[in-house]
Amino acid sequence: MNQKHWHNLSWIPAFIIGLGAVGLGISWLLHPEPWILDQPPNEALLQTTFADLFTADINRHLPDYLRVIYRFFGWWVVSIGLLIMTFVKVTRMGTSLARNSILGILFIILIGIYYMVFNFIPTSPFKVAMHILAVLWFISAIASGRLEE
């Protein structure tokens, strides 16, 4: 494979990772009850159902609180995704410093997400998305290693 193909395989998967983060963040922003998106793992962690939580009078404003927290989380994920996409687009990952920097940060983020999901919410429906992001990261890392300076 020539250098142009390796270069494309180094930046396109990283850009898609950013795009995926934007998509996931938007889903948390726009869903009317975003805690439902990962309801089973959340209920397993809480050891109760959301219905039981919301019926208690003391928790009558809990849905409003959760909505704010999930909206904040959604904006945070969208922001991270936009930063990734902007960095990749601006640098085109044309130098080893650019490639190693973004891939190093993405690696740390992925390890942290894997740790949290497998230790706290192992039944999360987002595990598939995590595996896809990891494969994209791996493709980008391999292609980056094949590039000549």
Short mmCIF file of C-alpha atoms in Angstrom, two decimals:
data_model
loop_
_atom_site.label_atom_id
_atom_site.label_comp_id
_atom_site.label_asym_id
_atom_site.label_seq_id
_atom_site.Cartn_x
_atom_site.Cartn_y
_atom_site.Cartn_z
CA MET A 1 0.00 0.00 0.00
CA ASN A 2 1.33 3.45 -0.82
CA GLN A 3 1.86 6.29 1.64
CA LYS A 4 -1.34 8.10 0.60
CA HIS A 5 -3.45 5.09 1.58
CA TRP A 6 -1.66 4.73 4.92
CA HIS A 7 -2.12 8.43 5.55
CA ASN A 8 -5.86 8.22 4.83
CA LEU A 9 -6.12 5.20 7.13
CA SER A 10 -4.38 7.19 9.84
CA TRP A 11 -6.70 10.21 9.89
CA ILE A 12 -10.09 8.99 8.64
CA PRO A 13 -10.72 6.50 11.52
CA ALA A 14 -9.71 9.17 14.06
CA PHE A 15 -12.14 11.60 12.43
CA ILE A 16 -14.88 8.95 12.56
CA ILE A 17 -14.18 8.50 16.29
CA GLY A 18 -14.88 12.22 16.74
CA LEU A 19 -17.99 11.96 14.59
CA GLY A 20 -19.19 9.00 16.67
CA ALA A 21 -18.71 11.00 19.86
CA VAL A 22 -20.77 13.84 18.40
CA GLY A 23 -23.52 11.36 17.45
CA LEU A 24 -23.60 9.77 20.90
CA GLY A 25 -23.60 13.17 22.59
CA ILE A 26 -26.48 14.37 20.43
CA SER A 27 -28.48 11.28 21.38
CA TRP A 28 -28.12 12.19 25.08
CA LEU A 29 -28.97 15.81 24.31
CA LEU A 30 -32.11 15.18 22.29
CA HIS A 31 -33.69 12.18 24.00
CA PRO A 32 -36.55 13.28 26.30
CA GLU A 33 -35.52 10.70 28.92
CA PRO A 34 -31.83 10.05 28.22
CA TRP A 35 -31.38 7.70 31.19
CA ILE A 36 -33.59 5.24 29.28
CA LEU A 37 -30.87 4.86 26.61
CA ASP A 38 -28.89 2.70 29.02
CA GLN A 39 -31.71 1.77 31.39
CA PRO A 40 -30.81 -1.89 32.17
CA PRO A 41 -27.21 -1.19 33.31
CA ASN A 42 -28.32 1.90 35.24
CA GLU A 43 -31.04 -0.05 37.05
CA ALA A 44 -28.60 -2.87 37.77
CA LEU A 45 -26.14 -0.38 39.26
CA LEU A 46 -28.86 1.32 41.30
CA GLN A 47 -30.40 -2.05 42.24
CA THR A 48 -33.88 -0.62 41.64
CA THR A 49 -36.01 0.52 38.71
CA PHE A 50 -36.48 4.06 37.55
CA ALA A 51 -40.22 3.61 38.04
CA ASP A 52 -39.66 2.82 41.72
CA LEU A 53 -37.27 5.75 42.08
CA PHE A 54 -39.64 8.21 40.47
CA THR A 55 -42.71 7.16 42.47
CA ALA A 56 -41.19 8.14 45.82
CA ASP A 57 -42.36 11.66 46.70
CA ILE A 58 -38.86 12.74 47.70
CA ASN A 59 -37.69 11.93 44.16
CA ARG A 60 -40.42 13.79 42.25
CA HIS A 61 -37.83 16.13 40.70
CA LEU A 62 -35.27 13.39 40.05
CA PRO A 63 -36.19 13.15 36.33
CA ASP A 64 -35.48 16.89 35.97
CA TYR A 65 -32.13 16.48 37.70
CA LEU A 66 -31.19 13.46 35.58
CA ARG A 67 -32.21 15.32 32.43
CA VAL A 68 -29.83 18.18 33.33
CA ILE A 69 -26.99 15.80 34.16
CA TYR A 70 -27.44 13.84 30.93
CA ARG A 71 -27.71 17.05 28.89
CA PHE A 72 -24.45 18.26 30.44
CA PHE A 73 -22.86 14.90 29.69
CA GLY A 74 -24.20 15.05 26.11
CA TRP A 75 -22.68 18.51 25.59
CA TRP A 76 -19.39 17.29 27.04
CA VAL A 77 -19.30 14.31 24.64
CA VAL A 78 -20.30 16.51 21.68
CA SER A 79 -17.55 18.98 22.63
CA ILE A 80 -14.90 16.27 22.84
CA GLY A 81 -16.03 14.88 19.49
CA LEU A 82 -15.86 18.33 17.86
CA LEU A 83 -12.39 18.90 19.31
CA ILE A 84 -11.20 15.55 17.94
CA MET A 85 -12.69 16.25 14.50
CA THR A 86 -11.22 19.77 14.42
CA PHE A 87 -7.75 18.60 15.46
CA VAL A 88 -7.76 15.82 12.86
CA LYS A 89 -9.11 18.10 10.13
CA VAL A 90 -6.68 20.96 10.85
CA THR A 91 -3.57 18.80 11.21
CA ARG A 92 -4.65 16.04 8.82
CA MET A 93 -2.41 14.06 11.15
CA GLY A 94 0.44 15.04 8.85
CA THR A 95 3.20 14.80 11.45
CA SER A 96 4.15 12.09 13.86
CA LEU A 97 3.62 14.59 16.71
CA ALA A 98 0.00 15.17 15.63
CA ARG A 99 -0.67 11.44 15.17
CA ASN A 100 0.99 10.37 18.42
CA SER A 101 -0.69 13.15 20.40
CA ILE A 102 -4.27 12.41 19.35
CA LEU A 103 -3.81 8.64 19.37
CA GLY A 104 -2.25 8.77 22.83
CA ILE A 105 -5.12 10.84 24.22
CA LEU A 106 -7.73 8.63 22.51
CA PHE A 107 -6.03 5.54 23.94
CA ILE A 108 -6.24 6.94 27.47
CA ILE A 109 -9.90 7.87 26.92
CA LEU A 110 -10.75 4.42 25.56
CA ILE A 111 -9.00 2.64 28.44
CA GLY A 112 -10.91 4.81 30.92
CA ILE A 113 -14.23 4.11 29.22
CA TYR A 114 -13.53 0.37 29.08
CA TYR A 115 -12.63 0.36 32.76
CA MET A 116 -15.79 2.19 33.78
CA VAL A 117 -18.12 0.16 31.60
CA PHE A 118 -16.75 -3.25 32.51
CA ASN A 119 -16.52 -2.45 36.22
CA PHE A 120 -19.71 -0.47 36.75
CA ILE A 121 -22.17 -1.06 33.89
CA PRO A 122 -21.16 -4.32 32.17
CA THR A 123 -24.58 -4.73 30.52
CA SER A 124 -24.35 -1.37 28.74
CA PRO A 125 -25.74 -1.30 25.19
CA PHE A 126 -22.87 1.07 24.32
CA LYS A 127 -20.30 -1.75 24.51
CA VAL A 128 -20.69 -2.33 20.77
CA ALA A 129 -19.92 1.33 20.09
CA MET A 130 -16.86 1.08 22.35
CA HIS A 131 -15.55 -1.93 20.43
CA ILE A 132 -16.09 -0.10 17.12
CA LEU A 133 -14.18 2.91 18.46
CA ALA A 134 -11.36 0.62 19.60
CA VAL A 135 -11.14 -1.00 16.14
CA LEU A 136 -11.04 2.46 14.53
CA TRP A 137 -8.29 3.52 16.94
CA PHE A 138 -6.33 0.34 16.15
CA ILE A 139 -6.62 0.93 12.38
CA SER A 140 -5.44 4.51 12.79
CA ALA A 141 -2.54 3.46 15.04
CA ILE A 142 -1.38 0.73 12.64
CA ALA A 143 -1.61 3.05 9.64
CA SER A 144 0.24 5.78 11.53
CA GLY A 145 3.05 3.36 12.25
CA ARG A 146 3.36 2.55 8.56
CA LEU A 147 3.84 6.16 7.51
CA GLU A 148 7.30 7.39 6.66
CA GLU A 149 8.26 10.87 7.84
#
